[in-house]
């Protein structure tokens, strides 16, 4: 049985108020909200998630979504949970002010995204897709569409979907064949089939708004011929009331490895009524707003599922007695076995790195709204966060099974569900290779590594800050207990500085090697995933370096400080060296 979910409130308090050297929430909101306010929001969300969403996770996995007489029925309790979610104000709170929401800053939304997914990933996908559609319609919809559809999405009364994939058009969206034919009244008749539509049909809200990529008669072939359309499940009358059912049929539900409570639908559009969003031929650009939002959300989802698996592994290891533990007298739990302890520390250090990077990237986008010069770096991190965090989540949920031993392979323990749920994350919203191709093509080679160099410069500044911490600790080594505490911090800071400096140097070399493949694209693309993972591991080490600097600023050691130093030291010794190995791989290019 799954353990009770514990939201990581203390970590978010540290990330919002200390880890980045200032109150990032106050900076993003001009002082309207502070780190303390944000921590209260996270605590409230955690209580809601633990009491309302988490209890439905296992039952939702067992029962799953069902197709009954052409309509999808979700597991028991999902509809009530969704109403409670809306009534508590969480949908409106996260929606941007420009769309009519409360506009919580991205750093807070990062924490909320983790919490919703940790407590119930299948449920959370509904809001993730709706949030993405809100951003897309906010960016491109006409006033009429905003009034009719956007307002209902922001209120939570209706939910949203993203309709891209077709049987013969997966990664290659230019192969889409769904057709939208104009009608005299300004609407379009949409005909075609879409597959893999997350939350494409359900019974938790009164209407579903589909955002559909389709081509129009006479449009050019390929991606340039695609336009974007809103097609509601239920048509909306001129007075805003709901009318007849639109000609959108749920043909089937996919039978999946995981996220069983999330309905993944095959939808057939049979001259369904739709409305153009933005300009003809601008469909891919409009849809990319939603895709970008979803990709960032995947980073938060990965962190949430990984942390839930970690919590379960820790609880099991603390209780399970098995075998004699080296260096311990008498009976001891398996958490004391050196290798189990290694696995748990490995998971904890990775989860913190993912959590911190999610806050950092979300805050970058917040700051980029007033300082566009930050936008290239923010966008640079999107494929890294999505690719590295989701690949990590698969590995971490697998490690959670390993901690359980044979019991982890048994469904009744519940830990296998996290692995099954996580496995889709490196695939949907663009596979890891799609992310890495975007990273190297648009964001590294195109500008000759300028944005990557900006990242490396920030990492190297943290190296300098860590050396200052180590130097100050050496200078105060004779100051009694206080000096001993500072000395321990300084020792960790010194090791972190050395390791991070070497990793940054390897990352610079790998970037130069990658740019050197500009004239041999196959070489560059063959090692694009290792390069993405290299930058993710480096960014994780950077996050831990920032944490060490923040801990060193404490006048009195906080209860969590020793733990943060242990995790930073572990990450530097066990994870950061992978940068050097990955750099060797990048340098090799494509091998025969």
Short mmCIF file of N, CA, C and O in Angstrom, two decimals, residues 251-360:
data_model
loop_
_atom_site.label_atom_id
_atom_site.label_comp_id
_atom_site.label_asym_id
_atom_site.label_seq_id
_atom_site.Cartn_x
_atom_site.Cartn_y
_atom_site.Cartn_z
N UNK A 251 -14.01 7.05 -30.10
CA UNK A 251 -14.02 5.74 -30.75
C UNK A 251 -13.48 4.65 -29.82
O UNK A 251 -13.97 3.52 -29.82
N UNK A 252 -12.46 4.99 -29.04
CA UNK A 252 -11.83 3.98 -28.19
C UNK A 252 -11.02 4.66 -27.10
O UNK A 252 -10.69 5.86 -27.19
N UNK A 253 -10.70 3.88 -26.08
CA UNK A 253 -9.73 4.27 -25.06
C UNK A 253 -8.50 3.40 -25.23
O UNK A 253 -8.61 2.19 -25.43
N UNK A 254 -7.31 4.01 -25.12
CA UNK A 254 -6.08 3.24 -25.23
C UNK A 254 -5.86 2.43 -23.94
O UNK A 254 -6.15 2.90 -22.84
N UNK A 255 -5.35 1.22 -24.10
CA UNK A 255 -5.00 0.37 -22.96
C UNK A 255 -3.51 0.57 -22.69
O UNK A 255 -2.66 0.17 -23.49
N UNK A 256 -3.18 1.18 -21.57
CA UNK A 256 -1.85 1.73 -21.36
C UNK A 256 -1.09 1.02 -20.24
O UNK A 256 -1.67 0.35 -19.39
N UNK A 257 0.22 1.25 -20.25
CA UNK A 257 1.09 0.73 -19.20
C UNK A 257 0.76 1.36 -17.85
O UNK A 257 0.81 0.70 -16.81
N UNK A 258 0.46 2.65 -17.84
CA UNK A 258 0.22 3.37 -16.60
C UNK A 258 -0.78 4.50 -16.78
O UNK A 258 -1.51 4.54 -17.76
N UNK A 259 -0.79 5.41 -15.82
CA UNK A 259 -1.76 6.53 -15.72
C UNK A 259 -3.16 6.07 -16.15
O UNK A 259 -3.83 6.70 -16.96
N UNK A 260 -3.62 4.97 -15.56
CA UNK A 260 -4.88 4.37 -15.96
C UNK A 260 -6.08 5.26 -15.66
O UNK A 260 -7.11 5.16 -16.34
N UNK A 261 -5.98 6.11 -14.65
CA UNK A 261 -7.10 6.99 -14.33
C UNK A 261 -7.25 8.15 -15.29
O UNK A 261 -8.26 8.86 -15.26
N UNK A 262 -6.26 8.35 -16.15
CA UNK A 262 -6.30 9.42 -17.15
C UNK A 262 -6.77 8.83 -18.48
O UNK A 262 -6.09 7.97 -19.04
N UNK A 263 -7.92 9.25 -19.00
CA UNK A 263 -8.43 8.68 -20.24
C UNK A 263 -7.62 9.17 -21.45
O UNK A 263 -7.49 10.38 -21.68
N UNK A 264 -7.06 8.24 -22.21
CA UNK A 264 -6.33 8.56 -23.43
C UNK A 264 -7.19 8.07 -24.59
O UNK A 264 -7.37 6.87 -24.78
N UNK A 265 -7.72 9.01 -25.37
CA UNK A 265 -8.83 8.73 -26.27
C UNK A 265 -8.43 8.74 -27.75
O UNK A 265 -7.52 9.48 -28.15
N UNK A 266 -9.16 7.96 -28.53
CA UNK A 266 -9.18 8.07 -29.98
C UNK A 266 -10.46 8.83 -30.33
O UNK A 266 -11.56 8.37 -30.00
N UNK A 267 -10.31 10.01 -30.94
CA UNK A 267 -11.45 10.85 -31.25
C UNK A 267 -11.67 10.93 -32.75
O UNK A 267 -10.71 11.12 -33.51
N UNK A 268 -12.91 10.80 -33.16
CA UNK A 268 -13.27 10.92 -34.56
C UNK A 268 -14.08 12.20 -34.76
O UNK A 268 -15.10 12.41 -34.10
N UNK A 269 -13.59 13.06 -35.64
CA UNK A 269 -14.28 14.30 -35.99
C UNK A 269 -15.05 14.07 -37.29
O UNK A 269 -14.46 13.77 -38.33
N UNK A 270 -16.36 14.18 -37.19
CA UNK A 270 -17.23 13.84 -38.32
C UNK A 270 -17.98 15.10 -38.77
O UNK A 270 -19.17 15.26 -38.53
N UNK A 271 -17.23 16.03 -39.41
CA UNK A 271 -17.74 17.36 -39.74
C UNK A 271 -18.15 18.10 -38.47
O UNK A 271 -19.20 18.76 -38.42
N UNK A 272 -17.32 17.97 -37.46
CA UNK A 272 -17.56 18.67 -36.20
C UNK A 272 -17.35 20.16 -36.38
O UNK A 272 -16.52 20.60 -37.18
N UNK A 273 -18.08 20.94 -35.64
CA UNK A 273 -17.97 22.40 -35.74
C UNK A 273 -16.76 22.90 -34.96
O UNK A 273 -16.57 22.55 -33.78
N UNK A 274 -15.95 23.70 -35.65
CA UNK A 274 -14.78 24.29 -35.01
C UNK A 274 -14.63 25.74 -35.41
O UNK A 274 -15.26 26.22 -36.37
N UNK A 275 -13.77 26.45 -34.69
CA UNK A 275 -13.58 27.88 -34.92
C UNK A 275 -12.09 28.18 -34.97
O UNK A 275 -11.32 27.71 -34.13
N UNK A 276 -11.70 28.97 -35.95
CA UNK A 276 -10.28 29.28 -36.18
C UNK A 276 -9.70 30.07 -35.02
O UNK A 276 -10.30 31.05 -34.55
N UNK A 277 -8.52 29.67 -34.58
CA UNK A 277 -7.76 30.40 -33.56
C UNK A 277 -6.56 31.03 -34.25
O UNK A 277 -5.72 30.32 -34.82
N UNK A 278 -6.46 32.34 -34.22
CA UNK A 278 -5.33 33.00 -34.86
C UNK A 278 -5.50 33.05 -36.37
O UNK A 278 -6.62 33.07 -36.90
N UNK A 279 -4.37 33.02 -37.08
CA UNK A 279 -4.37 33.16 -38.53
C UNK A 279 -4.33 31.79 -39.21
O UNK A 279 -3.79 30.83 -38.67
N UNK A 280 -4.87 31.75 -40.44
CA UNK A 280 -4.72 30.54 -41.24
C UNK A 280 -3.23 30.26 -41.47
O UNK A 280 -2.46 31.18 -41.76
N UNK A 281 -2.85 29.02 -41.33
CA UNK A 281 -1.44 28.65 -41.49
C UNK A 281 -0.59 28.90 -40.26
O UNK A 281 0.59 28.57 -40.26
N UNK A 282 -1.18 29.46 -39.22
CA UNK A 282 -0.42 29.73 -38.01
C UNK A 282 -0.65 28.71 -36.92
O UNK A 282 -0.37 28.97 -35.74
N UNK A 283 -1.13 27.53 -37.32
CA UNK A 283 -1.52 26.54 -36.32
C UNK A 283 -0.39 26.02 -35.46
O UNK A 283 -0.53 25.88 -34.25
N UNK A 284 0.74 25.74 -36.09
CA UNK A 284 1.84 25.15 -35.33
C UNK A 284 2.39 26.15 -34.31
O UNK A 284 2.71 25.79 -33.17
N UNK A 285 2.48 27.41 -34.72
CA UNK A 285 2.97 28.44 -33.79
C UNK A 285 2.01 28.58 -32.61
O UNK A 285 2.44 28.72 -31.45
N UNK A 286 0.70 28.55 -32.90
CA UNK A 286 -0.28 28.67 -31.82
C UNK A 286 -0.26 27.47 -30.90
O UNK A 286 -0.31 27.60 -29.68
N UNK A 287 -0.16 26.28 -31.50
CA UNK A 287 -0.13 25.07 -30.69
C UNK A 287 1.16 24.97 -29.89
O UNK A 287 1.18 24.38 -28.79
N UNK A 288 2.24 25.54 -30.41
CA UNK A 288 3.50 25.44 -29.69
C UNK A 288 3.44 26.15 -28.34
O UNK A 288 4.14 25.76 -27.40
N UNK A 289 2.59 27.18 -28.22
CA UNK A 289 2.42 27.83 -26.92
C UNK A 289 1.93 26.81 -25.89
O UNK A 289 2.42 26.74 -24.76
N UNK A 290 0.95 25.99 -26.32
CA UNK A 290 0.43 24.97 -25.43
C UNK A 290 1.46 23.87 -25.18
O UNK A 290 1.63 23.40 -24.04
N UNK A 291 2.17 23.47 -26.24
CA UNK A 291 3.18 22.43 -26.09
C UNK A 291 4.29 22.87 -25.16
O UNK A 291 4.77 22.09 -24.33
N UNK A 292 4.71 24.12 -25.26
CA UNK A 292 5.78 24.63 -24.41
C UNK A 292 5.35 24.61 -22.95
O UNK A 292 6.11 24.21 -22.06
N UNK A 293 4.11 25.04 -22.71
CA UNK A 293 3.57 25.01 -21.35
C UNK A 293 3.55 23.58 -20.82
O UNK A 293 3.91 23.32 -19.66
N UNK A 294 3.12 22.64 -21.68
CA UNK A 294 3.04 21.25 -21.25
C UNK A 294 4.42 20.66 -20.99
O UNK A 294 4.60 19.87 -20.06
N UNK A 295 5.41 21.04 -21.80
CA UNK A 295 6.75 20.51 -21.60
C UNK A 295 7.35 20.96 -20.28
O UNK A 295 7.99 20.18 -19.57
N UNK A 296 7.13 22.21 -19.92
CA UNK A 296 7.57 22.68 -18.61
C UNK A 296 6.83 21.92 -17.52
O UNK A 296 7.41 21.48 -16.52
N UNK A 297 5.52 21.74 -17.74
CA UNK A 297 4.72 20.99 -16.77
C UNK A 297 5.19 19.57 -16.59
O UNK A 297 5.06 18.99 -15.51
N UNK A 298 5.76 18.98 -17.66
CA UNK A 298 6.30 17.62 -17.55
C UNK A 298 7.46 17.56 -16.56
O UNK A 298 7.65 16.56 -15.86
N UNK A 299 8.24 18.63 -16.52
CA UNK A 299 9.32 18.68 -15.54
C UNK A 299 8.79 18.62 -14.12
O UNK A 299 9.33 17.91 -13.25
N UNK A 300 7.70 19.35 -13.87
CA UNK A 300 7.10 19.32 -12.54
C UNK A 300 6.46 17.96 -12.27
O UNK A 300 6.52 17.45 -11.14
N UNK A 301 5.84 17.37 -13.29
CA UNK A 301 5.24 16.06 -13.13
C UNK A 301 6.30 15.01 -12.79
O UNK A 301 6.10 14.17 -11.91
N UNK A 302 7.43 15.09 -13.48
CA UNK A 302 8.51 14.14 -13.22
C UNK A 302 8.99 14.25 -11.78
O UNK A 302 9.22 13.23 -11.11
N UNK A 303 9.15 15.47 -11.30
CA UNK A 303 9.60 15.67 -9.93
C UNK A 303 8.59 15.10 -8.95
O UNK A 303 8.95 14.44 -7.96
N UNK A 304 7.30 15.33 -9.22
CA UNK A 304 6.26 14.85 -8.32
C UNK A 304 6.23 13.34 -8.22
O UNK A 304 6.19 12.77 -7.11
N UNK A 305 6.22 12.66 -9.36
CA UNK A 305 6.15 11.19 -9.33
C UNK A 305 7.41 10.62 -8.70
O UNK A 305 7.35 9.65 -7.92
N UNK A 306 8.57 11.20 -9.01
CA UNK A 306 9.82 10.71 -8.42
C UNK A 306 9.81 10.88 -6.91
O UNK A 306 10.26 9.99 -6.17
N UNK A 307 9.31 12.02 -6.43
CA UNK A 307 9.30 12.23 -4.99
C UNK A 307 8.32 11.29 -4.29
O UNK A 307 8.59 10.80 -3.18
N UNK A 308 7.18 11.02 -4.93
CA UNK A 308 6.23 10.09 -4.32
C UNK A 308 6.85 8.70 -4.20
O UNK A 308 6.69 8.00 -3.19
N UNK A 309 7.57 8.27 -5.24
CA UNK A 309 8.26 6.98 -5.19
C UNK A 309 9.34 6.97 -4.12
O UNK A 309 9.52 5.98 -3.39
N UNK A 310 10.06 8.09 -4.01
CA UNK A 310 11.09 8.21 -2.97
C UNK A 310 10.48 8.10 -1.58
O UNK A 310 11.01 7.39 -0.72
N UNK A 311 9.38 8.81 -1.35
CA UNK A 311 8.75 8.76 -0.03
C UNK A 311 8.34 7.34 0.33
O UNK A 311 8.52 6.90 1.47
N UNK A 312 7.82 6.60 -0.65
CA UNK A 312 7.41 5.24 -0.37
C UNK A 312 8.62 4.34 -0.10
O UNK A 312 8.59 3.49 0.78
N UNK A 313 9.69 4.55 -0.88
CA UNK A 313 10.91 3.76 -0.67
C UNK A 313 11.52 4.04 0.69
O UNK A 313 11.97 3.11 1.38
N UNK A 314 11.54 5.29 1.10
CA UNK A 314 12.10 5.63 2.41
C UNK A 314 11.30 4.99 3.53
O UNK A 314 11.87 4.47 4.49
N UNK A 315 9.98 5.05 3.41
CA UNK A 315 9.13 4.48 4.46
C UNK A 315 9.33 2.97 4.55
O UNK A 315 9.41 2.41 5.65
N UNK A 316 9.40 2.32 3.41
CA UNK A 316 9.58 0.86 3.41
C UNK A 316 10.94 0.48 4.01
O UNK A 316 11.04 -0.42 4.84
N UNK A 317 11.99 1.20 3.58
CA UNK A 317 13.33 0.87 4.04
C UNK A 317 13.50 1.13 5.53
O UNK A 317 14.30 0.46 6.20
N UNK A 318 12.75 2.09 6.07
CA UNK A 318 12.84 2.39 7.49
C UNK A 318 12.19 1.30 8.35
O UNK A 318 12.52 1.15 9.53
N UNK A 319 11.25 0.55 7.76
CA UNK A 319 10.51 -0.46 8.53
C UNK A 319 10.99 -1.88 8.27
O UNK A 319 10.87 -2.76 9.13
N UNK A 320 11.53 -2.13 7.09
CA UNK A 320 11.85 -3.49 6.68
C UNK A 320 13.12 -3.99 7.37
O UNK A 320 14.18 -3.34 7.30
N UNK A 321 13.03 -5.12 8.04
CA UNK A 321 14.17 -5.76 8.69
C UNK A 321 14.56 -6.98 7.85
O UNK A 321 13.74 -7.87 7.62
N UNK A 322 15.80 -7.01 7.39
CA UNK A 322 16.22 -8.12 6.54
C UNK A 322 17.74 -8.18 6.51
O UNK A 322 18.40 -7.25 6.03
N UNK A 323 18.31 -9.26 7.02
CA UNK A 323 19.75 -9.47 6.96
C UNK A 323 20.51 -8.67 8.00
O UNK A 323 20.01 -7.70 8.57
N UNK A 324 21.74 -9.11 8.26
CA UNK A 324 22.60 -8.38 9.20
C UNK A 324 23.19 -7.16 8.50
O UNK A 324 23.68 -7.23 7.38
N UNK A 325 23.11 -6.03 9.18
CA UNK A 325 23.59 -4.77 8.61
C UNK A 325 25.03 -4.55 9.03
O UNK A 325 25.36 -4.52 10.22
N UNK A 326 25.92 -4.39 8.05
CA UNK A 326 27.33 -4.15 8.33
C UNK A 326 27.52 -2.92 9.21
O UNK A 326 26.92 -1.86 8.96
N UNK A 327 28.35 -3.07 10.24
CA UNK A 327 28.66 -1.95 11.10
C UNK A 327 27.59 -1.58 12.09
O UNK A 327 27.68 -0.54 12.75
N UNK A 328 26.55 -2.38 12.20
CA UNK A 328 25.47 -2.11 13.15
C UNK A 328 25.30 -3.33 14.05
O UNK A 328 25.29 -4.47 13.58
N UNK A 329 25.12 -3.09 15.34
CA UNK A 329 24.87 -4.17 16.28
C UNK A 329 23.37 -4.40 16.40
O UNK A 329 22.58 -3.46 16.37
N UNK A 330 22.99 -5.65 16.54
CA UNK A 330 21.59 -5.96 16.72
C UNK A 330 20.78 -5.80 15.44
O UNK A 330 21.31 -5.83 14.34
N UNK A 331 19.49 -5.61 15.64
CA UNK A 331 18.56 -5.52 14.51
C UNK A 331 18.54 -4.09 13.97
O UNK A 331 18.49 -3.12 14.72
N UNK A 332 18.58 -3.97 12.64
CA UNK A 332 18.52 -2.65 12.01
C UNK A 332 17.71 -2.77 10.72
O UNK A 332 17.73 -3.81 10.06
N UNK A 333 17.00 -1.72 10.33
CA UNK A 333 16.22 -1.76 9.09
C UNK A 333 17.13 -1.72 7.87
O UNK A 333 18.30 -1.32 7.97
N UNK A 334 16.59 -2.09 6.71
CA UNK A 334 17.41 -2.13 5.50
C UNK A 334 17.89 -0.74 5.08
O UNK A 334 18.84 -0.63 4.30
N UNK A 335 17.28 0.30 5.59
CA UNK A 335 17.75 1.66 5.29
C UNK A 335 19.19 1.86 5.74
O UNK A 335 19.89 2.76 5.24
N UNK A 336 19.66 0.99 6.68
CA UNK A 336 21.03 1.10 7.17
C UNK A 336 22.02 0.30 6.34
O UNK A 336 23.23 0.44 6.53
N UNK A 337 21.56 -0.54 5.44
CA UNK A 337 22.49 -1.23 4.54
C UNK A 337 23.18 -0.19 3.65
O UNK A 337 22.51 0.73 3.13
N UNK A 338 24.49 -0.29 3.46
CA UNK A 338 25.19 0.74 2.68
C UNK A 338 24.60 0.99 1.29
O UNK A 338 24.46 2.13 0.86
N UNK A 339 24.22 -0.07 0.58
CA UNK A 339 23.74 0.14 -0.78
C UNK A 339 22.32 0.71 -0.79
O UNK A 339 21.98 1.53 -1.66
N UNK A 340 21.49 0.30 0.15
CA UNK A 340 20.15 0.89 0.23
C UNK A 340 20.25 2.37 0.60
O UNK A 340 19.55 3.22 0.04
N UNK A 341 21.16 2.66 1.53
CA UNK A 341 21.37 4.07 1.89
C UNK A 341 21.84 4.86 0.68
O UNK A 341 21.41 6.01 0.45
N UNK A 342 22.73 4.24 -0.12
CA UNK A 342 23.19 4.90 -1.35
C UNK A 342 22.02 5.19 -2.29
O UNK A 342 21.90 6.30 -2.83
N UNK A 343 21.16 4.20 -2.49
CA UNK A 343 20.02 4.39 -3.38
C UNK A 343 19.11 5.52 -2.89
O UNK A 343 18.66 6.35 -3.69
N UNK A 344 18.85 5.55 -1.61
CA UNK A 344 17.96 6.58 -1.07
C UNK A 344 18.59 7.96 -1.18
O UNK A 344 17.91 8.94 -1.54
N UNK A 345 19.89 8.07 -0.86
CA UNK A 345 20.56 9.35 -1.01
C UNK A 345 20.60 9.78 -2.48
O UNK A 345 20.45 10.97 -2.80
N UNK A 346 20.81 8.82 -3.36
CA UNK A 346 20.83 9.12 -4.79
C UNK A 346 19.49 9.70 -5.23
O UNK A 346 19.43 10.71 -5.94
N UNK A 347 18.41 9.06 -4.81
CA UNK A 347 17.08 9.54 -5.16
C UNK A 347 16.82 10.91 -4.57
O UNK A 347 16.33 11.82 -5.26
N UNK A 348 17.15 11.09 -3.29
CA UNK A 348 16.88 12.37 -2.63
C UNK A 348 17.66 13.51 -3.30
O UNK A 348 17.12 14.61 -3.50
N UNK A 349 18.91 13.25 -3.64
CA UNK A 349 19.73 14.32 -4.23
C UNK A 349 19.24 14.68 -5.63
O UNK A 349 19.24 15.85 -6.01
N UNK A 350 18.78 13.69 -6.38
CA UNK A 350 18.24 13.97 -7.71
C UNK A 350 16.91 14.71 -7.63
O UNK A 350 16.67 15.64 -8.39
N UNK A 351 16.05 14.29 -6.72
CA UNK A 351 14.74 14.95 -6.59
C UNK A 351 14.93 16.41 -6.20
O UNK A 351 14.25 17.30 -6.75
N UNK A 352 15.85 16.69 -5.27
CA UNK A 352 16.07 18.09 -4.91
C UNK A 352 16.57 18.88 -6.12
O UNK A 352 16.14 20.01 -6.36
N UNK A 353 17.49 18.31 -6.88
CA UNK A 353 18.02 19.01 -8.05
C UNK A 353 16.92 19.30 -9.06
O UNK A 353 16.85 20.40 -9.63
N UNK A 354 16.04 18.33 -9.30
CA UNK A 354 14.92 18.53 -10.22
C UNK A 354 13.97 19.60 -9.70
O UNK A 354 13.51 20.46 -10.45
N UNK A 355 13.67 19.54 -8.42
CA UNK A 355 12.76 20.51 -7.80
C UNK A 355 13.32 21.92 -7.92
O UNK A 355 12.62 22.87 -8.30
N UNK A 356 14.60 22.08 -7.59
CA UNK A 356 15.23 23.39 -7.64
C UNK A 356 15.29 23.93 -9.07
O UNK A 356 15.04 25.11 -9.31
N UNK A 357 15.63 23.05 -10.01
CA UNK A 357 15.71 23.51 -11.40
C UNK A 357 14.34 23.92 -11.91
O UNK A 357 14.22 24.90 -12.66
N UNK A 358 13.29 23.22 -11.49
CA UNK A 358 11.94 23.62 -11.89
C UNK A 358 11.59 25.02 -11.42
O UNK A 358 11.03 25.82 -12.17
N UNK A 359 11.93 25.33 -10.17
CA UNK A 359 11.67 26.67 -9.65
C UNK A 359 12.51 27.70 -10.40
O UNK A 359 12.02 28.77 -10.78
N UNK A 360 13.78 27.39 -10.64
CA UNK A 360 14.66 28.32 -11.35
C UNK A 360 14.14 28.63 -12.75
O UNK A 360 14.08 29.80 -13.16
#
